[in-house]
Amino acid sequence: MPHPLITYLQRRDSLSDEEKSVLERMTHRQETIAVRTPIVRQGSRPTQSCVLLQGIAFREHLLRSGKRMISAVHIAGDFLDLNGMLLAKMDHGVRAASNCIVAWIPHGEIIRLSETHPHLGRLLWMTTVTDAALTRAAVSVVGRLPPPAKLAHMACELYLRMSEVGLAKNWSFDLAITQLDLADMFGLSTVHLNRSMQTLRATNAISWDGSRVVIHDWRKLTDIGEFDPTYLNLEPKPR
Amino acid sequence: MPHPLITYLQRRDSLSDEEKSVLERMTHRQETIAVRTPIVRQGSRPTQSCVLLQGIAFREHLLRSGKRMISAVHIAGDFLDLNGMLLAKMDHGVRAASNCIVAWIPHGEIIRLSETHPHLGRLLWMTTVTDAALTRAAVSVVGRLPPPAKLAHMACELYLRMSEVGLAKNWSFDLAITQLDLADMFGLSTVHLNRSMQTLRATNAISWDGSRVVIHDWRKLTDIGEFDPTYLNLEPKPR
DNA sequence: CGCTTTATTGACCCGAATCAAGTAGAGTGG
DNA sequence: CCACTCTACTTGATTCGGGTCAATAAAGCG
């Protein structure tokens, strides 16, 4: 399988062979993480960042009241906490939603890279900016879409993102996320999330049982979820 | 008045005189923007970014259904669309909430700067990462805080951010944002926003009439808003 | 000083949380 | 291999938060 971070970046800009090999070398320190384990802890001060190579992870934020909000889902190829390099202290955590493989990169190495390979540095910058765009989209989804539309929007987003790195094809993909987590992703109760899921299924645009998601009618699904892929920043462009 | 972007960056890392003068020169192309005018349009492909030097602006996202969501408020010193440099097409717009002064910077100039002044480049990267942290906080606020807490959280955030650049002192500041905009910031109806505002006022932690915000009890306000300033990334650290 | 925009209030109703069970799988150990 | 347990999912009943509609008051502003 090709390196998912390289696949991700090449989709958006061209990489020289030198740059590709820098990335390969940079991601050799791999580690396996068990399902539901924290990968980065809220409140910590990390000295390295990591790239997700396999599995599903999500960012979670614990509030003082004990409530939890999940602000992003990550798939192979995503940097999980590159933000952490430029922030002092983690305002949120990252947790494995399935068994995962990550590659750790010390911050110093990334800073050096931004000096020696500025173009690659800008591409890493771009990954954080694209990530921010996903978070902005999450604000609109949480704040303004009716619950079944939230689920539809998420299915559309993940289908496109997973397709990019070869994890989705023929209108279907695997998504190891429980309804409990989905509820915390949209600010809903689990009961209501479950009912919204049933409403969405009843449209016949999609089937979503357990971790198997199959899209039957893309057009209808994007209409329900008011989905506009602009924010995924899928267009190639020199940066 | 000192340059707000320089103030903002110096708060988080030290700047050389050379870097300061690069920033000064970079922001000389200033423009005045009238209240409620779009500064950057959703769907456009900008070739320059801008820094807000005076006034209040916000990011807004228009959904297909016609609903609007505001995902961030910007004050003097904030880059308004540095993201736009690394994204192909704007997934959201930026609009002036008051009369504003902005400084335009062509993208080419920022890219050049990332090659000639990598440290400054990383600080600009940091501004986008801090901005992303604000957006993540917004997800939690919108998704999990009760309405009066949303307002309290926002008052805490803006008091600290405005203090940084000298726009707030003695527990009070001016905030030219209508209740209509506040409602779109939290995904509420204007009616309910108004009622939540009254509930918050009734706690006596704050008074908030029109654009004048006065904080009477910081501790109480942060408790109501479950406010944790970590995400504001206020700690100095070499980057 | 009229006119438009913003803030406020009341009545009504629906959507979503909460509480409380119950069901179905997936592992686990005897 | 089956009972046991744990977790995830599903359902029903009830309560309450928040939206919508409609009208009025109060500011700004030209």
Coordinates of C-alpha atoms (C1' of nucleotides) in Angstrom, one line a residue:
Chain A
M1 CA 0.0 0.0 0.0
P2 CA 1.4 3.5 -0.9
H3 CA 2.1 5.9 1.9
P4 CA -1.2 7.6 2.8
L5 CA 0.4 11.0 3.7
I6 CA 2.2 11.1 0.3
T7 CA -1.1 10.1 -1.4
Y8 CA -2.8 12.9 0.4
L9 CA -0.3 15.6 -0.4
Q10 CA 0.1 14.5 -4.1
R11 CA -3.5 14.9 -4.6
R12 CA -3.1 18.6 -3.9
D13 CA 0.3 19.6 -5.2
S14 CA 3.2 17.8 -6.9
L15 CA 6.1 16.3 -4.8
S16 CA 9.6 15.8 -6.0
D17 CA 11.3 12.5 -5.4
E18 CA 13.5 14.1 -2.9
E19 CA 10.4 15.4 -1.0
K20 CA 8.8 12.0 -1.1
S21 CA 11.8 10.3 0.4
V22 CA 12.1 12.9 3.1
L23 CA 8.5 12.1 4.0
E24 CA 9.2 8.4 4.0
R25 CA 12.2 8.7 6.2
M26 CA 10.3 11.1 8.5
T27 CA 7.6 8.5 9.3
H28 CA 9.6 5.5 10.1
R29 CA 9.0 5.5 13.9
Q30 CA 5.8 3.6 13.9
E31 CA 3.6 2.4 16.8
T32 CA 0.5 0.4 17.1
I33 CA -2.3 1.9 19.2
A34 CA -5.2 -0.2 20.7
V35 CA -8.8 0.8 20.1
R36 CA -10.1 3.5 22.5
T37 CA -6.6 4.4 23.8
P38 CA -5.6 8.1 24.0
I39 CA -2.9 9.0 21.4
V40 CA -2.4 12.5 22.6
R41 CA -3.7 13.8 25.9
Q42 CA -5.7 17.0 26.5
G43 CA -3.5 19.3 28.7
S44 CA -0.2 17.7 27.6
R45 CA 2.8 19.5 26.0
P46 CA 3.8 17.2 23.2
T47 CA 7.3 17.3 21.8
Q48 CA 6.4 15.2 18.8
S49 CA 3.5 14.9 16.4
C50 CA 2.1 11.9 14.6
V51 CA 0.6 10.9 11.3
L52 CA -2.1 8.3 11.2
L53 CA -1.2 5.5 8.9
Q54 CA -4.0 3.0 9.6
G55 CA -7.3 3.1 11.4
I56 CA -9.7 5.8 12.6
A57 CA -9.0 8.3 15.4
F58 CA -10.8 11.4 16.6
R59 CA -10.2 14.6 18.4
E60 CA -12.1 14.9 21.6
H61 CA -12.5 17.8 24.0
L62 CA -13.6 17.3 27.6
L63 CA -15.5 20.2 29.1
R64 CA -15.5 21.1 32.8
S65 CA -19.1 19.8 33.2
G66 CA -17.9 16.4 32.1
K67 CA -19.5 16.7 28.7
R68 CA -17.5 15.6 25.7
M69 CA -17.4 17.0 22.2
I70 CA -15.7 15.3 19.3
S71 CA -14.5 17.9 16.7
A72 CA -12.9 15.8 14.0
V73 CA -12.5 12.3 12.7
H74 CA -9.2 11.3 11.3
I75 CA -8.3 8.7 8.7
A76 CA -5.1 7.3 7.3
G77 CA -2.9 10.1 5.9
D78 CA -4.0 12.7 8.4
F79 CA -1.7 14.5 10.8
L80 CA -3.2 14.0 14.2
D81 CA -1.7 16.8 16.1
L82 CA 0.6 18.9 14.0
N83 CA -1.1 21.8 15.7
G84 CA 0.6 20.7 18.8
M85 CA 4.0 21.7 17.4
L86 CA 3.0 25.4 17.3
L87 CA 0.8 25.4 20.4
A88 CA 2.1 25.2 23.9
K89 CA -0.4 23.0 25.5
M90 CA -3.0 20.6 24.0
D91 CA -6.5 22.1 24.4
H92 CA -8.0 18.8 23.2
G93 CA -7.0 15.1 23.0
V94 CA -6.8 12.5 20.3
R95 CA -8.1 9.0 20.8
A96 CA -8.1 5.8 18.7
A97 CA -11.5 4.8 17.5
S98 CA -10.2 1.5 16.1
N99 CA -6.8 -0.2 16.3
C100 CA -4.4 2.3 14.7
I101 CA -0.9 2.6 13.4
V102 CA 0.8 6.0 13.8
A103 CA 4.2 7.4 13.0
W104 CA 5.8 9.8 15.4
I105 CA 7.8 12.8 14.3
P106 CA 9.8 14.9 16.7
H107 CA 8.9 18.6 16.4
G108 CA 12.5 19.6 16.0
E109 CA 12.6 17.5 12.8
I110 CA 9.6 19.3 11.4
I111 CA 11.0 22.7 12.2
R112 CA 14.3 21.8 10.6
L113 CA 12.3 20.6 7.6
S114 CA 10.6 24.0 7.3
E115 CA 14.0 25.6 7.0
T116 CA 15.6 23.0 4.6
H117 CA 12.5 22.2 2.5
P118 CA 10.2 25.3 2.6
H119 CA 7.9 23.9 0.0
L120 CA 7.3 20.7 2.0
G121 CA 6.9 22.9 5.0
R122 CA 4.1 24.8 3.3
L123 CA 2.4 21.6 2.4
L124 CA 2.5 20.6 6.1
W125 CA 1.1 24.0 6.8
M126 CA -1.6 23.2 4.3
T127 CA -2.6 20.1 6.1
T128 CA -3.3 22.1 9.2
V129 CA -5.2 24.6 7.2
T130 CA -7.3 21.9 5.5
D131 CA -7.9 20.4 8.9
A132 CA -9.1 23.8 10.1
A133 CA -11.5 23.9 7.2
L134 CA -13.0 20.6 8.3
T135 CA -13.4 22.1 11.8
R136 CA -15.2 25.1 10.4
A137 CA -17.5 22.8 8.4
A138 CA -18.2 21.0 11.7
V139 CA -19.3 24.3 13.3
S140 CA -21.9 24.7 10.6
V141 CA -23.0 21.1 10.7
V142 CA -23.4 21.1 14.5
G143 CA -25.0 24.6 14.6
R144 CA -27.3 24.6 11.7
L145 CA -28.1 21.2 10.2
P146 CA -31.0 19.1 11.4
P147 CA -29.8 15.8 12.9
P148 CA -30.3 13.4 10.0
A149 CA -28.6 16.0 7.8
K150 CA -25.6 16.0 10.1
L151 CA -25.2 12.3 9.6
A152 CA -25.7 12.6 5.8
H153 CA -23.0 15.4 5.7
M154 CA -20.6 13.2 7.6
A155 CA -21.1 10.3 5.3
C156 CA -20.5 12.4 2.2
E157 CA -17.3 13.9 3.8
L158 CA -15.9 10.6 4.8
Y159 CA -16.7 8.9 1.5
L160 CA -14.7 11.5 -0.3
R161 CA -11.8 11.6 2.2
M162 CA -11.6 7.8 2.3
S163 CA -11.7 7.5 -1.5
E164 CA -8.7 9.8 -1.7
V165 CA -6.5 7.3 0.2
G166 CA -8.1 4.2 -1.2
L167 CA -10.3 3.3 1.8
A168 CA -13.6 3.7 0.1
K169 CA -14.8 2.5 -3.3
N170 CA -18.0 1.5 -5.0
W171 CA -20.0 3.8 -2.8
S172 CA -19.2 2.1 0.4
F173 CA -16.7 2.2 3.3
D174 CA -16.1 0.9 6.8
L175 CA -16.5 3.4 9.6
A176 CA -15.6 2.0 13.1
I177 CA -17.4 4.7 15.1
T178 CA -20.1 4.0 17.7
Q179 CA -23.4 5.9 17.9
L180 CA -22.2 7.1 21.3
D181 CA -19.3 8.8 19.6
L182 CA -21.4 10.1 16.7
A183 CA -23.7 11.7 19.3
D184 CA -20.7 13.5 20.9
M185 CA -19.7 14.6 17.4
F186 CA -23.0 16.4 16.8
G187 CA -23.9 17.5 20.3
L188 CA -26.8 15.1 20.5
S189 CA -28.0 12.5 23.0
T190 CA -27.4 8.9 22.0
V191 CA -31.2 8.3 22.0
H192 CA -31.8 11.1 19.6
L193 CA -28.8 10.2 17.4
N194 CA -30.2 6.7 17.1
R195 CA -33.6 8.1 16.0
S196 CA -32.0 10.4 13.6
M197 CA -30.1 7.6 12.1
Q198 CA -33.3 5.7 11.5
T199 CA -34.9 8.8 9.9
L200 CA -31.9 9.0 7.6
R201 CA -32.0 5.3 6.7
A202 CA -35.7 5.7 5.9
T203 CA -34.8 8.1 3.0
N204 CA -33.1 5.1 1.3
A205 CA -30.2 7.4 0.3
I206 CA -27.9 5.3 2.4
S207 CA -27.6 2.2 4.5
W208 CA -25.6 2.4 7.6
D209 CA -25.5 -0.6 9.8
G210 CA -22.8 -1.0 12.4
S211 CA -19.6 0.0 10.7
R212 CA -20.7 -0.6 7.2
V213 CA -21.8 2.4 5.2
V214 CA -23.3 2.0 1.7
I215 CA -24.4 5.0 -0.3
H216 CA -27.3 4.3 -2.6
D217 CA -28.1 7.7 -3.9
W218 CA -25.2 10.2 -3.8
R219 CA -27.2 13.1 -5.2
K220 CA -30.0 12.6 -2.6
L221 CA -27.5 12.2 0.2
T222 CA -25.7 15.5 -0.7
D223 CA -29.0 17.2 -0.9
I224 CA -30.1 16.0 2.6
G225 CA -26.7 16.9 4.1
E226 CA -26.4 20.2 2.2
F227 CA -23.0 19.0 1.3
D228 CA -20.5 21.2 -0.6
P229 CA -17.1 19.6 -1.0
T230 CA -15.2 23.0 -1.3
Y231 CA -13.9 22.8 2.2
L232 CA -12.1 19.5 1.5
N233 CA -9.7 21.4 -0.6
L234 CA -9.4 18.7 -3.1
E235 CA -8.1 20.8 -6.0
P236 CA -4.4 20.5 -7.0
K237 CA -2.6 23.9 -6.9
P238 CA 1.0 24.8 -6.5
R239 CA 1.6 26.2 -3.0
Chain B
M1 CA -0.9 52.7 18.5
P2 CA 1.5 49.8 18.1
H3 CA 1.0 47.4 15.2
P4 CA -1.6 44.8 16.4
L5 CA -0.1 41.9 14.5
I6 CA 3.3 42.5 16.0
T7 CA 1.8 42.8 19.4
Y8 CA -0.1 39.5 18.8
L9 CA 3.0 37.7 17.7
Q10 CA 5.3 39.1 20.4
R11 CA 3.0 37.9 23.0
R12 CA 3.8 34.3 21.9
D13 CA 7.4 34.4 20.7
S14 CA 10.2 37.0 20.4
L15 CA 10.6 38.9 17.2
S16 CA 13.9 40.4 15.9
D17 CA 14.0 44.0 14.7
E18 CA 14.4 42.7 11.2
E19 CA 11.3 40.6 11.5
K20 CA 9.3 43.5 12.9
S21 CA 10.3 45.7 10.0
V22 CA 9.4 43.0 7.5
L23 CA 6.0 42.8 9.1
E24 CA 5.6 46.6 9.0
R25 CA 6.5 46.8 5.4
M26 CA 4.3 43.8 4.5
T27 CA 1.2 45.6 5.8
H28 CA 1.4 48.9 4.2
R29 CA -1.4 48.4 1.6
Q30 CA -4.3 49.5 3.8
E31 CA -7.9 49.8 3.0
T32 CA -11.0 51.0 4.9
I33 CA -14.0 48.7 4.8
A34 CA -17.5 49.8 5.6
V35 CA -19.7 48.0 8.2
R36 CA -21.4 44.9 6.9
T37 CA -19.4 44.8 3.7
P38 CA -17.9 41.5 2.6
I39 CA -14.1 41.5 2.9
V40 CA -13.6 38.0 1.3
R41 CA -16.3 36.3 -0.6
Q42 CA -17.3 32.7 -0.1
G43 CA -16.5 30.8 -3.3
S44 CA -13.8 33.2 -4.4
R45 CA -10.1 32.3 -5.2
P46 CA -8.1 35.0 -3.5
T47 CA -4.6 35.9 -4.5
Q48 CA -4.0 38.0 -1.4
S49 CA -4.7 37.7 2.3
C50 CA -5.4 40.4 4.8
V51 CA -4.7 41.4 8.4
L52 CA -7.4 43.2 10.4
L53 CA -5.9 46.4 11.8
Q54 CA -9.0 48.0 13.2
G55 CA -12.6 47.0 13.8
I56 CA -14.5 43.7 14.2
A57 CA -15.1 41.1 11.4
F58 CA -16.4 37.6 11.3
R59 CA -16.3 34.5 9.2
E60 CA -19.6 33.4 7.8
H61 CA -20.7 30.3 6.0
L62 CA -23.9 30.3 4.0
L63 CA -25.5 26.9 3.7
R64 CA -27.6 25.6 0.7
S65 CA -30.7 26.0 2.8
G66 CA -30.0 29.7 3.2
K67 CA -29.1 29.3 6.8
R68 CA -26.0 31.1 8.0
M69 CA -23.4 30.1 10.5
I70 CA -20.7 32.4 11.9
S71 CA -17.6 30.4 12.9
A72 CA -15.3 33.1 14.2
V73 CA -15.0 36.7 15.3
H74 CA -11.9 38.6 14.4
I75 CA -10.3 41.6 16.1
A76 CA -7.4 43.8 15.3
G77 CA -4.2 41.8 14.8
D78 CA -6.0 38.7 13.3
F79 CA -5.2 37.4 9.9
L80 CA -8.6 37.2 8.2
D81 CA -8.0 34.7 5.5
L82 CA -4.4 33.5 5.6
N83 CA -6.0 30.0 5.1
G84 CA -7.0 31.3 1.6
M85 CA -3.3 31.2 0.6
L86 CA -3.1 27.4 0.9
L87 CA -6.7 26.6 0.0
A88 CA -7.9 26.8 -3.6
K89 CA -11.3 28.2 -3.1
M90 CA -12.9 29.9 -0.1
D91 CA -15.4 27.7 1.6
H92 CA -16.6 30.6 3.7
G93 CA -16.6 34.4 3.6
V94 CA -15.4 37.2 5.9
R95 CA -17.5 40.2 6.6
A96 CA -17.0 43.5 8.4
A97 CA -19.1 43.7 11.6
S98 CA -18.0 47.3 12.1
N99 CA -16.1 49.8 10.0
C100 CA -12.7 48.2 9.6
I101 CA -9.2 48.8 8.4
V102 CA -7.4 45.9 6.8
A103 CA -3.9 45.5 5.2
W104 CA -3.7 43.4 2.0
I105 CA -0.7 41.1 1.4
P106 CA -0.2 39.3 -1.9
H107 CA 0.2 35.5 -1.4
G108 CA 3.4 35.5 -3.4
E109 CA 4.9 37.8 -0.8
I110 CA 4.0 35.4 2.1
I111 CA 5.4 32.4 0.2
R112 CA 8.6 34.3 -0.4
L113 CA 8.8 35.2 3.2
S114 CA 8.4 31.6 4.2
E115 CA 11.6 30.9 2.2
T116 CA 13.6 33.9 3.3
H117 CA 12.4 34.2 6.9
P118 CA 11.4 30.7 8.0
H119 CA 10.9 31.6 11.6
L120 CA 8.5 34.3 10.7
G121 CA 6.9 31.9 8.3
R122 CA 6.3 29.5 11.2
L123 CA 4.8 32.3 13.3
L124 CA 2.3 33.0 10.5
W125 CA 1.6 29.2 10.4
M126 CA 1.1 29.5 14.2
T127 CA -1.6 32.2 13.6
T128 CA -3.5 29.8 11.4
V129 CA -3.1 27.0 14.0
T130 CA -4.3 29.3 16.8
D131 CA -7.2 30.3 14.7
A132 CA -8.0 26.6 14.2
A133 CA -8.0 26.2 18.0
L134 CA -10.6 28.9 18.3
T135 CA -12.7 27.1 15.7
R136 CA -12.4 23.8 17.7
A137 CA -13.5 25.6 20.8
A138 CA -16.5 27.0 18.8
V139 CA -17.5 23.4 18.0
S140 CA -17.6 22.5 21.7
V141 CA -19.4 25.7 22.6
V142 CA -22.1 25.3 19.9
G143 CA -22.5 21.6 20.5
R144 CA -22.4 21.2 24.2
L145 CA -22.9 24.5 26.2
P146 CA -26.3 25.7 27.2
P147 CA -27.1 29.0 25.6
P148 CA -26.3 31.4 28.4
A149 CA -23.0 29.6 28.8
K150 CA -22.2 30.1 25.1
L151 CA -22.5 33.9 25.7
A152 CA -20.4 33.7 28.8
H153 CA -17.7 31.7 27.0
M154 CA -17.6 34.2 24.2
A155 CA -17.3 37.2 26.6
C156 CA -14.4 35.5 28.4
E157 CA -12.6 34.7 25.1
L158 CA -13.1 38.2 23.7
Y159 CA -12.0 39.9 26.9
L160 CA -8.7 38.0 26.9
R161 CA -8.1 38.4 23.2
M162 CA -9.0 42.1 23.3
S163 CA -6.8 42.7 26.3
E164 CA -3.9 41.3 24.4
V165 CA -4.0 44.0 21.8
G166 CA -5.1 46.8 24.1
L167 CA -8.8 46.9 23.2
A168 CA -10.1 45.8 26.6
K169 CA -9.2 46.9 30.0
N170 CA -10.8 47.3 33.5
W171 CA -13.1 44.4 32.8
S172 CA -14.9 46.0 29.9
F173 CA -14.8 46.2 26.2
D174 CA -16.8 47.3 23.1
L175 CA -18.3 44.6 20.9
A176 CA -20.1 45.8 17.8
I177 CA -22.1 42.6 17.1
T178 CA -25.8 42.4 16.9
Q179 CA -27.9 39.8 18.5
L180 CA -28.8 38.6 15.1
D181 CA -25.2 37.8 14.4
L182 CA -24.7 36.3 17.9
A183 CA -27.6 33.9 17.1
D184 CA -25.9 32.8 13.9
M185 CA -22.7 32.3 15.9
F186 CA -24.3 29.8 18.2
G187 CA -26.9 28.2 16.0
L188 CA -29.8 29.7 17.9
S189 CA -32.9 31.8 16.9
T190 CA -32.7 35.5 17.7
V191 CA -35.6 35.2 20.1
H192 CA -33.9 32.5 22.1
L193 CA -30.6 34.3 21.9
N194 CA -32.3 37.4 23.4
R195 CA -33.8 35.3 26.2
S196 CA -30.5 33.6 26.9
M197 CA -28.8 37.0 27.1
Q198 CA -31.4 38.0 29.8
T199 CA -30.7 34.8 31.7
L200 CA -27.0 35.6 31.6
R201 CA -27.5 39.2 32.7
A202 CA -29.6 37.9 35.6
T203 CA -26.6 36.1 37.1
N204 CA -25.0 39.5 37.6
A205 CA -21.7 38.2 36.4
I206 CA -21.8 40.6 33.5
S207 CA -23.6 43.4 31.9
W208 CA -24.0 43.4 28.2
D209 CA -26.1 46.2 26.7
G210 CA -25.7 47.0 23.1
S211 CA -22.1 46.9 22.3
R212 CA -20.9 47.6 25.8
V213 CA -19.7 44.6 27.8
V214 CA -18.7 44.9 31.4
I215 CA -17.6 41.9 33.4
H216 CA -18.5 42.1 37.1
D217 CA -17.4 38.7 38.3
W218 CA -14.7 37.0 36.2
R219 CA -14.7 33.8 38.3
K220 CA -18.4 33.4 38.0
L221 CA -18.4 34.1 34.3
T222 CA -15.7 31.5 33.6
D223 CA -17.7 29.0 35.7
I224 CA -20.9 29.7 33.8
G225 CA -19.1 29.5 30.4
E226 CA -16.9 26.5 31.4
F227 CA -14.1 28.6 30.1
D228 CA -10.5 27.2 29.9
P229 CA -8.1 29.7 28.2
T230 CA -5.7 26.9 27.0
Y231 CA -7.0 27.1 23.4
L232 CA -6.1 30.8 23.2
N233 CA -2.4 29.7 23.1
L234 CA -1.3 32.7 25.2
E235 CA 1.9 31.2 26.4
P236 CA 5.2 32.4 25.0
K237 CA 7.3 29.6 23.4
P238 CA 10.1 29.6 20.8
R239 CA 8.7 28.1 17.6
Chain C
dC1 C1' -38.5 63.4 12.4
dG2 C1' -40.0 59.6 9.8
dC3 C1' -37.9 55.0 8.6
dT4 C1' -35.3 51.0 9.1
dT5 C1' -32.9 48.0 11.9
dT6 C1' -32.4 45.9 16.4
dA7 C1' -34.1 44.4 20.9
dT8 C1' -37.8 42.5 23.5
dT9 C1' -42.0 40.1 24.8
dG10 C1' -45.9 36.6 24.5
dA11 C1' -48.3 32.4 22.8
dC12 C1' -47.9 28.1 20.9
dC13 C1' -45.9 23.8 19.4
dC14 C1' -42.4 20.7 18.0
dG15 C1' -37.9 18.7 18.6
dA16 C1' -34.6 16.8 21.6
dA17 C1' -33.1 15.5 26.4
dT18 C1' -33.9 12.5 30.0
dC19 C1' -35.4 8.5 32.3
dA20 C1' -36.2 3.8 32.1
dA21 C1' -36.3 -0.7 29.9
dG22 C1' -35.4 -4.1 26.9
dT23 C1' -32.8 -6.5 22.9
dA24 C1' -28.9 -8.0 20.4
dG25 C1' -24.3 -9.1 19.6
dA26 C1' -19.4 -9.9 20.8
dG27 C1' -16.2 -11.6 23.9
dT28 C1' -14.9 -14.4 28.0
dG29 C1' -14.4 -18.1 30.9
dG30 C1' -16.1 -22.4 32.9
Chain D
dC1 C1' -20.4 -25.1 23.7
dC2 C1' -23.1 -22.6 26.6
dA3 C1' -24.0 -19.4 30.3
dC4 C1' -22.4 -14.8 31.6
dT5 C1' -21.2 -10.2 30.9
dC6 C1' -20.3 -6.1 28.7
dT7 C1' -21.2 -2.9 25.3
dA8 C1' -23.9 -1.1 21.6
dC9 C1' -28.2 -0.4 19.9
dT10 C1' -33.3 0.3 20.1
dT11 C1' -37.8 1.6 22.0
dG12 C1' -41.4 4.1 24.8
dA13 C1' -43.0 7.7 28.0
dT14 C1' -42.4 12.1 29.8
dT15 C1' -40.6 16.7 30.3
dC16 C1' -38.6 20.8 28.9
dG17 C1' -35.8 23.6 25.9
dG18 C1' -35.8 26.1 21.9
dG19 C1' -38.1 27.3 17.3
dT20 C1' -41.7 29.8 15.0
dC21 C1' -45.1 33.3 14.5
dA22 C1' -46.6 37.7 15.6
dA23 C1' -46.5 42.0 17.7
dT24 C1' -44.4 45.9 20.1
dA25 C1' -40.7 48.9 21.9
dA26 C1' -36.5 51.2 21.3
dA27 C1' -32.6 52.7 19.0
dG28 C1' -29.9 54.5 15.2
dC29 C1' -29.7 56.9 11.0
dG30 C1' -30.5 59.6 6.9

